[in-house]
Structure formats: C-alpha cells, structure tokens
CSV table of C-alpha atoms in Angstrom, one decimal:
chain,number,residue,atom,x,y,z
A,25,MET,CA,-25.4,-17.6,-9.1
A,26,SER,CA,-28.5,-16.8,-7.1
A,27,GLN,CA,-29.2,-13.1,-6.5
A,28,PHE,CA,-28.8,-13.8,-2.7
A,29,SER,CA,-25.6,-15.7,-2.8
A,30,VAL,CA,-23.1,-12.7,-3.0
A,31,LEU,CA,-23.5,-12.0,0.7
A,32,GLN,CA,-24.2,-15.5,1.8
A,33,GLY,CA,-21.5,-18.2,2.2
A,34,THR,CA,-21.6,-21.8,3.4
A,35,ARG,CA,-22.0,-21.0,7.2
A,36,LEU,CA,-22.6,-17.3,7.3
A,37,ARG,CA,-24.7,-14.5,5.8
A,38,LEU,CA,-24.1,-10.8,6.0
A,39,VAL,CA,-27.2,-8.7,6.9
A,40,ALA,CA,-28.1,-5.0,7.0
A,41,PRO,CA,-28.5,-4.1,10.7
A,42,ASP,CA,-31.6,-2.6,12.4
A,43,ALA,CA,-30.4,-0.1,15.1
A,44,ALA,CA,-32.1,-1.6,18.2
A,45,PRO,CA,-31.0,-5.3,17.8
A,46,ALA,CA,-27.6,-4.3,16.6
A,47,ALA,CA,-27.0,-2.0,19.5
A,48,GLU,CA,-27.7,-4.9,22.0
A,49,HIS,CA,-24.9,-6.9,20.4
A,50,PHE,CA,-22.4,-4.2,20.1
A,51,SER,CA,-22.8,-3.1,23.7
A,52,ARG,CA,-22.5,-6.7,25.0
A,53,TRP,CA,-19.4,-7.3,22.9
A,54,ALA,CA,-17.8,-4.0,24.1
A,55,HIS,CA,-17.8,-5.4,27.7
A,56,ASN,CA,-15.0,-7.9,26.6
A,57,LEU,CA,-11.7,-6.1,27.0
A,58,THR,CA,-9.9,-8.5,24.8
A,59,TYR,CA,-12.3,-7.9,22.0
A,60,ALA,CA,-12.1,-4.1,22.6
A,61,ARG,CA,-8.3,-4.3,22.3
A,62,LEU,CA,-8.4,-6.3,19.1
A,63,ILE,CA,-10.9,-4.1,17.4
A,64,ASP,CA,-9.8,-0.5,18.0
A,65,THR,CA,-6.9,1.7,19.0
A,66,ASP,CA,-9.3,4.0,20.9
A,67,PRO,CA,-9.2,3.4,24.7
A,68,ALA,CA,-11.6,0.5,25.3
A,69,ARG,CA,-15.0,2.0,26.0
A,70,ILE,CA,-18.0,0.0,27.3
A,71,TRP,CA,-20.6,1.3,25.0
A,72,SER,CA,-24.1,1.6,26.3
A,73,VAL,CA,-27.0,0.3,24.3
A,74,ASP,CA,-28.5,3.7,23.9
A,75,THR,CA,-25.2,5.2,22.7
A,76,VAL,CA,-24.8,2.5,20.0
A,77,LYS,CA,-28.5,2.7,19.1
A,78,LYS,CA,-28.2,6.5,18.5
A,79,TRP,CA,-25.1,6.0,16.4
A,80,PHE,CA,-27.0,3.5,14.1
A,81,GLU,CA,-30.0,5.8,14.0
A,82,ASP,CA,-27.9,8.8,13.0
A,83,GLU,CA,-26.4,6.7,10.2
A,84,GLU,CA,-29.9,5.7,9.1
A,85,LYS,CA,-31.2,9.3,9.2
A,86,SER,CA,-28.4,10.5,7.0
A,87,GLY,CA,-29.5,8.0,4.4
A,88,GLY,CA,-26.3,6.2,4.9
A,89,ALA,CA,-23.1,7.6,3.5
A,90,PRO,CA,-22.4,6.4,0.0
A,91,THR,CA,-18.9,5.8,1.4
A,92,SER,CA,-19.6,3.1,4.0
A,93,VAL,CA,-21.7,0.0,4.7
A,94,ILE,CA,-22.0,-2.2,7.7
A,95,TRP,CA,-23.3,-5.7,8.1
A,96,LEU,CA,-24.0,-8.1,10.9
A,97,MET,CA,-22.5,-11.6,10.6
A,98,GLN,CA,-25.2,-14.2,11.0
A,99,LYS,CA,-24.8,-18.0,11.2
A,100,LEU,CA,-27.0,-19.8,8.8
A,101,GLU,CA,-27.4,-22.8,11.1
A,102,ASP,CA,-29.1,-21.1,14.1
A,103,GLU,CA,-29.4,-17.4,12.9
A,104,GLN,CA,-27.1,-16.3,15.8
A,105,ILE,CA,-25.5,-12.8,15.3
A,106,ILE,CA,-21.8,-13.3,16.0
A,107,GLY,CA,-20.1,-10.1,14.8
A,108,PHE,CA,-20.0,-7.4,12.2
A,109,ILE,CA,-18.0,-6.5,9.1
A,110,GLY,CA,-18.1,-3.3,7.1
A,111,LEU,CA,-16.6,-1.3,4.3
A,112,ASP,CA,-15.6,2.2,5.2
A,113,GLY,CA,-13.9,5.2,3.5
A,114,ILE,CA,-14.8,4.0,0.1
A,115,ARG,CA,-13.1,6.3,-2.4
A,116,TRP,CA,-15.0,5.7,-5.7
A,117,GLU,CA,-12.5,7.8,-7.7
A,118,HIS,CA,-9.7,5.6,-6.7
A,119,GLY,CA,-11.7,2.3,-6.6
A,120,ASP,CA,-10.4,1.6,-3.0
A,121,THR,CA,-12.1,0.9,0.3
A,122,TRP,CA,-11.2,-0.1,3.9
A,123,VAL,CA,-12.7,-3.2,5.5
A,124,GLY,CA,-13.1,-3.8,9.2
A,125,ILE,CA,-14.3,-6.9,11.0
A,126,GLY,CA,-15.1,-8.0,14.5
A,127,ILE,CA,-16.4,-11.3,15.9
A,128,GLY,CA,-17.9,-10.4,19.3
A,129,GLU,CA,-18.6,-13.9,20.5
A,130,GLU,CA,-15.2,-15.0,21.8
A,131,SER,CA,-16.3,-18.7,21.8
A,132,LEU,CA,-16.5,-18.5,18.0
A,133,TRP,CA,-13.0,-17.3,17.4
A,134,GLY,CA,-10.6,-19.5,15.4
A,135,GLN,CA,-13.3,-21.3,13.5
A,136,GLY,CA,-13.0,-19.8,10.1
A,137,TYR,CA,-16.0,-17.4,10.4
A,138,GLY,CA,-13.7,-14.4,10.0
A,139,SER,CA,-12.3,-15.7,6.8
A,140,GLU,CA,-15.6,-16.5,5.4
A,141,ALA,CA,-17.1,-13.1,6.2
A,142,MET,CA,-14.0,-11.4,4.8
A,143,GLN,CA,-14.3,-13.4,1.6
A,144,LEU,CA,-17.9,-12.3,1.3
A,145,ALA,CA,-17.2,-8.7,1.8
A,146,VAL,CA,-14.2,-8.6,-0.6
A,147,GLN,CA,-16.3,-10.5,-3.2
A,148,TYR,CA,-19.0,-7.7,-2.7
A,149,ALA,CA,-16.5,-5.0,-3.1
A,150,PHE,CA,-15.1,-6.4,-6.3
A,151,THR,CA,-18.1,-7.8,-8.1
A,152,VAL,CA,-20.9,-5.5,-6.9
A,153,LEU,CA,-19.2,-2.2,-6.2
A,154,ASN,CA,-16.6,-2.7,-8.9
A,155,LEU,CA,-13.8,-1.5,-6.7
A,156,GLN,CA,-10.3,-2.6,-7.5
A,157,ARG,CA,-8.6,-2.7,-4.1
A,158,VAL,CA,-9.5,-3.4,-0.5
A,159,THR,CA,-7.3,-2.2,2.4
A,160,LEU,CA,-7.2,-3.1,6.1
A,161,CYS,CA,-5.0,-2.7,9.1
A,162,VAL,CA,-4.6,-5.1,11.9
A,163,PHE,CA,-2.6,-5.1,15.1
A,164,GLU,CA,0.7,-6.9,15.4
A,165,TYR,CA,-0.6,-8.8,18.4
A,166,ASN,CA,-3.5,-10.3,16.5
A,167,PRO,CA,-1.7,-13.0,14.4
A,168,ARG,CA,-4.9,-15.1,14.1
A,169,ALA,CA,-6.5,-12.3,12.2
A,170,ILE,CA,-3.5,-11.8,10.0
A,171,ARG,CA,-3.5,-15.5,9.0
A,172,SER,CA,-7.3,-15.2,8.4
A,173,TYR,CA,-6.9,-12.3,6.0
A,174,GLU,CA,-3.9,-14.0,4.2
A,175,LYS,CA,-6.3,-17.0,3.6
A,176,VAL,CA,-8.6,-14.7,1.7
A,177,GLY,CA,-5.6,-13.3,-0.3
A,178,PHE,CA,-4.5,-10.1,1.6
A,179,VAL,CA,-0.9,-9.3,1.3
A,180,ILE,CA,1.1,-7.5,4.1
A,181,GLU,CA,2.2,-4.1,2.7
A,182,GLY,CA,4.2,-2.8,5.6
A,183,ARG,CA,4.0,-1.8,9.3
A,184,GLU,CA,3.7,1.6,11.0
A,185,ARG,CA,6.2,1.2,13.9
A,186,GLY,CA,5.1,1.3,17.5
A,187,VAL,CA,1.7,2.9,16.8
A,188,ILE,CA,-0.1,1.1,19.6
A,189,LEU,CA,0.9,1.5,23.2
A,190,ARG,CA,-0.9,-1.0,25.5
A,191,SER,CA,0.0,-2.3,28.9
A,192,GLY,CA,3.4,-0.7,28.7
A,193,LYS,CA,4.5,-2.2,25.4
A,194,ARG,CA,4.5,-0.8,21.8
A,195,TYR,CA,3.1,-2.7,18.9
A,196,ASP,CA,3.1,-2.1,15.2
A,197,LEU,CA,0.1,-1.5,13.0
A,198,VAL,CA,0.3,-4.0,10.1
A,199,TYR,CA,-1.2,-2.8,6.8
A,200,MET,CA,-2.6,-5.3,4.3
A,201,GLY,CA,-4.2,-5.0,0.8
A,202,ILE,CA,-5.8,-7.1,-1.9
A,203,LEU,CA,-6.2,-6.1,-5.5
A,204,ARG,CA,-9.1,-7.2,-7.7
A,205,ALA,CA,-6.8,-8.8,-10.2
A,206,GLU,CA,-5.0,-11.0,-7.7
A,207,TRP,CA,-8.3,-11.9,-6.0
A,208,GLN,CA,-9.9,-12.9,-9.3
A,209,GLN,CA,-7.0,-15.1,-10.1
A,210,ARG,CA,-7.3,-16.9,-6.8
A,211,GLN,CA,-11.0,-17.6,-7.5
A,212,THR,CA,-10.3,-19.3,-10.8
A,213,GLN,CA,-7.4,-21.3,-9.1
A,214,THR,CA,-9.5,-22.6,-6.2
A,215,GLN,CA,-12.8,-23.3,-8.1
A,216,PRO,CA,-11.9,-24.2,-11.7
A,217,ALA,CA,-15.1,-26.3,-12.1
A,218,ALA,CA,-17.4,-23.5,-11.0
A,219,ARG,CA,-16.9,-21.3,-14.1
B,25,MET,CA,13.6,34.9,32.2
B,26,LEU,CA,12.6,31.4,31.2
B,27,HIS,CA,13.5,30.8,27.6
B,28,PHE,CA,12.0,28.1,25.4
B,29,GLU,CA,12.8,27.6,21.8
B,30,ASN,CA,9.9,29.3,20.0
B,31,PHE,CA,8.5,26.7,17.7
B,32,PHE,CA,5.7,28.9,16.5
B,33,GLU,CA,8.2,31.0,14.5
B,34,SER,CA,10.9,30.3,12.0
B,35,THR,CA,13.1,32.6,9.9
B,36,ASP,CA,10.4,33.5,7.3
B,37,LEU,CA,7.1,32.1,8.6
B,38,HIS,CA,5.0,31.5,11.7
B,39,LEU,CA,2.2,29.1,12.8
B,40,THR,CA,-1.0,30.9,13.5
B,41,ALA,CA,-4.7,30.4,14.0
B,42,ILE,CA,-7.2,30.1,11.2
B,43,ARG,CA,-8.8,33.5,10.2
B,44,PRO,CA,-11.8,32.2,8.4
B,45,ASP,CA,-13.1,35.3,6.6
B,46,ALA,CA,-9.6,36.2,5.2
B,47,ASP,CA,-8.3,32.7,4.6
B,48,ALA,CA,-11.4,31.0,3.0
B,49,PRO,CA,-11.3,32.9,-0.4
B,50,ILE,CA,-7.5,32.4,-0.7
B,51,GLU,CA,-7.6,28.7,0.2
B,52,SER,CA,-10.7,28.2,-2.0
B,53,ARG,CA,-8.6,29.2,-5.1
B,54,TRP,CA,-5.9,26.7,-4.1
B,55,THR,CA,-8.4,23.8,-3.9
B,56,HIS,CA,-8.8,24.2,-7.6
B,57,GLU,CA,-5.5,22.5,-7.9
B,58,PRO,CA,-6.1,18.7,-7.5
B,59,ARG,CA,-2.7,18.1,-5.6
B,60,TYR,CA,-3.5,20.8,-3.1
B,61,LEU,CA,-7.0,19.5,-2.6
B,62,TRP,CA,-5.5,16.1,-2.0
B,63,ALA,CA,-3.0,17.4,0.6
B,64,LEU,CA,-5.8,19.4,2.4
B,65,GLY,CA,-7.6,16.2,3.4
B,66,GLY,CA,-11.1,16.7,4.8
B,67,ASN,CA,-12.3,14.0,2.4
B,68,PHE,CA,-12.8,16.7,-0.2
B,69,ILE,CA,-13.1,15.4,-3.9
B,70,PHE,CA,-14.1,18.7,-5.6
B,71,PRO,CA,-12.8,22.3,-5.4
B,72,GLN,CA,-14.4,24.0,-2.5
B,73,PRO,CA,-16.1,27.4,-2.3
B,74,PRO,CA,-15.2,29.8,0.5
B,75,SER,CA,-18.4,29.1,2.4
B,76,ARG,CA,-17.7,25.4,2.5
B,77,LEU,CA,-14.1,26.0,3.7
B,78,LYS,CA,-15.5,28.2,6.5
B,79,LYS,CA,-17.6,25.1,7.6
B,80,PHE,CA,-14.5,23.0,7.4
B,81,TYR,CA,-12.6,25.5,9.6
B,82,GLU,CA,-15.4,25.3,12.2
B,83,GLN,CA,-15.1,21.5,12.2
B,84,LEU,CA,-11.4,21.8,12.6
B,85,GLU,CA,-11.9,24.0,15.7
B,86,LYS,CA,-14.4,21.5,17.1
B,87,ASP,CA,-12.0,18.6,16.5
B,88,MET,CA,-9.2,20.6,18.1
B,89,ASP,CA,-11.4,21.1,21.2
B,90,GLU,CA,-11.8,17.3,21.4
B,91,LYS,CA,-8.0,16.8,20.9
B,92,ARG,CA,-8.5,14.9,17.6
B,93,LEU,CA,-6.1,17.1,15.7
B,94,VAL,CA,-4.1,20.3,15.8
B,95,HIS,CA,-4.2,22.7,12.9
B,96,PHE,CA,-2.1,25.8,12.1
B,97,MET,CA,-2.2,28.1,9.3
B,98,LEU,CA,1.3,29.1,8.0
B,99,ARG,CA,1.9,32.8,7.3
B,100,GLN,CA,4.8,35.0,6.1
B,101,ARG,CA,6.2,36.9,9.1
B,102,THR,CA,6.7,40.0,7.0
B,103,ASP,CA,3.1,40.7,6.0
B,104,ASP,CA,1.1,37.9,7.6
B,105,SER,CA,0.1,36.7,4.1
B,106,LEU,CA,-1.3,33.1,4.1
B,107,LEU,CA,1.2,30.5,2.7
B,108,GLY,CA,-0.5,27.2,3.6
B,109,PHE,CA,-1.2,25.0,6.6
B,110,ALA,CA,0.2,22.3,8.8
B,111,ARG,CA,-1.9,19.8,10.6
B,112,LEU,CA,-1.4,16.9,13.0
B,113,GLU,CA,-4.5,14.7,12.6
B,114,TRP,CA,-5.8,11.3,13.7
B,115,LEU,CA,-4.2,12.3,16.9
B,116,GLU,CA,-4.2,9.6,19.6
B,117,LEU,CA,-2.5,11.0,22.6
B,118,GLN,CA,-2.7,7.8,24.5
B,119,HIS,CA,-0.5,6.1,21.9
B,120,GLY,CA,1.5,9.2,21.1
B,121,LYS,CA,0.8,9.3,17.5
B,122,ALA,CA,-0.5,11.6,14.7
B,123,LEU,CA,-0.5,11.9,10.9
B,124,LEU,CA,0.9,15.0,9.3
B,125,ARG,CA,-0.6,17.0,6.5
B,126,LEU,CA,1.3,20.1,5.2
B,127,ALA,CA,1.1,22.1,2.1
B,128,ILE,CA,2.2,25.5,0.6
B,129,GLY,CA,-0.8,26.7,-1.4
B,130,ASP,CA,0.6,29.1,-3.9
B,131,PRO,CA,2.8,27.5,-6.5
B,132,GLU,CA,4.9,30.7,-6.7
B,133,GLN,CA,5.8,30.3,-2.9
B,134,ARG,CA,7.1,26.7,-3.3
B,135,GLY,CA,10.7,25.8,-3.7
B,136,ARG,CA,11.8,28.7,-1.3
B,137,GLY,CA,12.5,26.6,1.7
B,138,TYR,CA,9.2,27.4,3.4
B,139,GLY,CA,8.2,23.8,3.5
B,140,ALA,CA,11.4,22.8,5.3
B,141,GLN,CA,10.8,25.5,7.9
B,142,ALA,CA,7.2,24.5,8.3
B,143,ILE,CA,7.9,20.9,8.8
B,144,HIS,CA,10.5,21.5,11.5
B,145,LEU,CA,8.1,23.8,13.3
B,146,ILE,CA,5.3,21.2,13.3
B,147,LEU,CA,7.6,18.4,14.2
B,148,ARG,CA,9.0,20.4,17.2
B,149,TYR,CA,5.4,21.0,18.3
B,150,ALA,CA,4.6,17.3,17.8
B,151,PHE,CA,7.6,16.0,19.8
B,152,ASP,CA,8.2,18.7,22.3
B,153,GLU,CA,4.6,19.9,23.1
B,154,LEU,CA,2.4,17.0,22.4
B,155,ASN,CA,5.1,14.5,23.4
B,156,LEU,CA,4.3,12.2,20.5
B,157,TYR,CA,6.2,9.0,20.0
B,158,ARG,CA,5.8,9.2,16.2
B,159,VAL,CA,4.4,11.2,13.3
B,160,GLY,CA,3.2,9.5,10.1
B,161,LEU,CA,2.2,10.8,6.7
B,162,SER,CA,0.9,9.6,3.3
B,163,LEU,CA,2.2,10.4,-0.1
B,164,PRO,CA,1.4,9.3,-3.6
B,165,ASN,CA,4.2,7.4,-5.2
B,166,ASP,CA,4.4,9.8,-8.2
B,167,ASP,CA,5.2,12.9,-6.1
B,168,THR,CA,8.9,12.7,-6.3
B,169,ARG,CA,9.5,16.2,-5.0
B,170,ALA,CA,7.4,15.5,-1.9
B,171,ILE,CA,9.1,12.2,-1.4
B,172,ARG,CA,12.5,13.8,-1.5
B,173,PHE,CA,11.3,16.5,0.9
B,174,VAL,CA,10.0,14.1,3.6
B,175,GLU,CA,13.0,11.8,3.3
B,176,ARG,CA,15.3,14.7,3.8
B,177,ALA,CA,13.3,15.5,7.0
B,178,GLY,CA,14.1,12.0,8.2
B,179,PHE,CA,10.8,10.1,7.5
B,180,GLN,CA,11.2,6.3,6.9
B,181,LEU,CA,9.1,4.5,4.3
B,182,GLU,CA,7.0,1.9,6.3
B,183,VAL,CA,4.1,0.9,4.1
B,184,ARG,CA,3.5,0.7,0.3
B,185,GLN,CA,-0.2,0.4,-0.5
B,186,ARG,CA,-0.2,-0.9,-4.1
B,187,ALA,CA,-2.3,0.7,-6.7
B,188,ALA,CA,-4.3,2.5,-3.9
B,189,LEU,CA,-4.7,5.7,-6.0
B,190,TYR,CA,-5.9,6.4,-9.5
B,191,LEU,CA,-4.3,9.6,-10.7
B,192,ASN,CA,-4.0,10.9,-14.3
B,193,GLY,CA,-5.2,7.7,-15.7
B,194,GLN,CA,-2.7,5.6,-13.8
B,195,HIS,CA,-2.7,3.4,-10.7
B,196,VAL,CA,-0.2,4.7,-8.3
B,197,ASP,CA,1.0,3.3,-4.9
B,198,ASN,CA,0.2,5.2,-1.7
B,199,LEU,CA,3.3,5.5,0.4
B,200,ARG,CA,3.1,5.7,4.2
B,201,TYR,CA,6.0,7.2,6.1
B,202,GLY,CA,6.8,7.4,9.8
B,203,LEU,CA,9.3,9.4,11.9
B,204,LEU,CA,9.9,8.4,15.5
B,205,ALA,CA,10.6,11.1,18.1
B,206,GLN,CA,13.9,9.5,19.0
B,207,GLU,CA,15.0,9.5,15.3
B,208,TYR,CA,14.1,13.2,14.9
B,209,LEU,CA,15.7,14.3,18.1
B,210,ALA,CA,18.9,12.3,17.3
B,211,ARG,CA,19.3,14.5,14.2
B,212,ASN,CA,17.7,17.7,15.6
B,213,PRO,CA,18.7,18.0,19.3
B,214,ARG,CA,16.7,20.3,21.5
B,215,PRO,CA,18.4,23.6,22.1
B,216,ALA,CA,19.5,24.1,25.8
B,217,MET,CA,16.9,25.8,27.9
B,218,GLU,CA,17.8,28.8,30.0
B,219,ILE,CA,16.2,28.8,33.4
B,220,PRO,CA,16.7,31.8,35.7
B,221,GLN,CA,18.7,31.2,38.9
C-alpha cells in the first residue's frame, strides 16, 4: 500500500485545507439552506468568507488541537473541492472519535462520494490513529446519509427523541457507531484477494 | 403576592452562583476522583488545580452570557457549604434541548437524597424557566447507582454507544438518556400558582 493511499480512494482524496481557499468553499456552501439544515442543528447561518477564514486561521495558530482534524474532499478526476470531512472530539484515552461530513455541491449528492470519503476517514481513524471506535450523529430527515454510513459499516445505536425542531416539526437525532473489530472484518470480507 | 414555586431551593440545598475563590480549592480536590472528573465535563482528562478551575469558571460564565449553558453550584442551605454542581449544557433554545450534568462532590455527602433534590430543582428550571422540550444525559454502563438514579427520575434510555469508553481496563458502553417535558410534568405536575386578585 503506497504511503499516499490511506487518504486517497478511487474517485476522491482527502486534503488538509489552507484557510483562504477553504473559506471560499465553506461560505458558498453555507448559502444553500438545504445543506445548512442537513449539516448542523444551529440556526442556518450564511457564513462570510472572512469569518470562516478567521476560524481556520485560529485553528492553524493554535497548532491544531490534537483532538480534531479536518479535510477537504477533492475529486481526483478534475481536482474539484466538493465538501469536507473531519474527526472531532478525539478521546485518546477511550480510543473514540466523532466524524462529521458535508458535501457542499448539491449536484454531487447521491453519487457515492460521501461513502467513499467516510470509508477513507474511518480507515484513517482505525489504521493510522489506532482508535477503536468512530461515532456520528445524523438527522432523521437525512435517510440518504444514514444509508451511506450503513454502507461503510456504521450501525444505528439509538435515537434522541425530538431533538430538532424545524419548520414546525420535531425530528429525532440518530446515533451511529462503528467498532474497529467489525470494520476490519468487513475489509477482509469484501477484499479477500487484497491481503 | 404573586407566588411561584421556588425551584432555586429544596429542603436541604439550594442552587447558587459559582464563588470562584472559595469553590476552586474544594472542587480541585474532588477532581482527583476520576468519576467526578468525568461527570464535571469540560473535556478534562487530569485532576485540575484550583487556578485551572477558576479559568473554567470564567469560561462557564462567558458561555452562560451566550446562552450556551446554565450552571449552578449546589450548596447546603444550613451553612452554604459546597455540595456539587448542576449544569444544563449544549443548550439549544431554538430546539428546546439541553444535556444535564450533575454531581455531588464529597463521597460522604452522597446517598443522602441530595442528588434527588438537585435533579428535581434543575429539571424544574429546565422545563419551567427555559421551557425546554427535553433534557438528555450520558452515563457509563457500569455506573449502576447513577443508572438507577436517573431512571427513577424518569429518564428513558435512548442510545447505547457500544464500547465508547475504556474504564478500568474494560470497554464499557456509553448510555444516552432523554426525558421529555411532557413525561416529567405528567409525573411531577406543577403546583398551582397563586395570583393576587
């Protein structure tokens, strides 16, 4: 396995972001209310380029917390930046981390890029960071994302009832998790010849 | 005179502000107990010296200003001695939700019903003052006493995060519980309010 392949798949690579170019993308994506409502429970906020840039720069200045990492998702074919994925709240003493993903380019939803990015991030968490568990939560009204995570091997572990109130309706927050042992087993099952 | 139920006070204890200079040395001792440190939150991993706790208290006040959380210290009514804390964090008023952290610091003061009084005070505050739809909390699977305590208060198990914690050499599930306002109020109706004619 080449030293570059752990963050590179068949159609995507994950890349460490520079503040200025990343800020342009994040601000543009934030103008899409559907995207905003899939990404975050915070009231949708149309981030200005400068605000996002400052956030990234503050992160860089602090040397980057040893408890989080964020990558941009880049298509191999044309080098287009299509979204982000990151690990956050890494608890080394428990071997556990959160993962969060967002594909900002709506025209690219439903084409498997999310699953591929998630597989790369999970692989990184288990084989480079030596964590033993990855956690995420996803909104009940995002079934496409739930299916995408299940493809990678995440299992639904429960739902917090009615956490999200949007447009007058309450929705559950679905919790999912994947353990290293079960992920490793899936790798040998799907690629027996690769070993 | 207008009379509300006073949910800052119970029989033995009351909710108060943080008193940084007095509280930090006491709470610092408590953080040397891993379970208390875990309950305290704040992403602490190691026991904290008083100076670091004072910075934590400043951050709590800032977060309160921005309505991200509400934090109370619990004190004995008799002599105002510090018993522990109760905090509603990850507060999202637009969704009506928060996560509860609550702990009695001194092991000698546990098992006296103070926790039960404290949880009812903070839940009244959550449902009657913040008008929350729900309160959630997290517990390790091996803390049977705490599990009994929250289930008695009416919390429902909602999520089991498998092997999320590594404690005492064992992988342990993290349990997430939730209590809806309607569930709490069905079992703990609000006292009638007196309004002057």
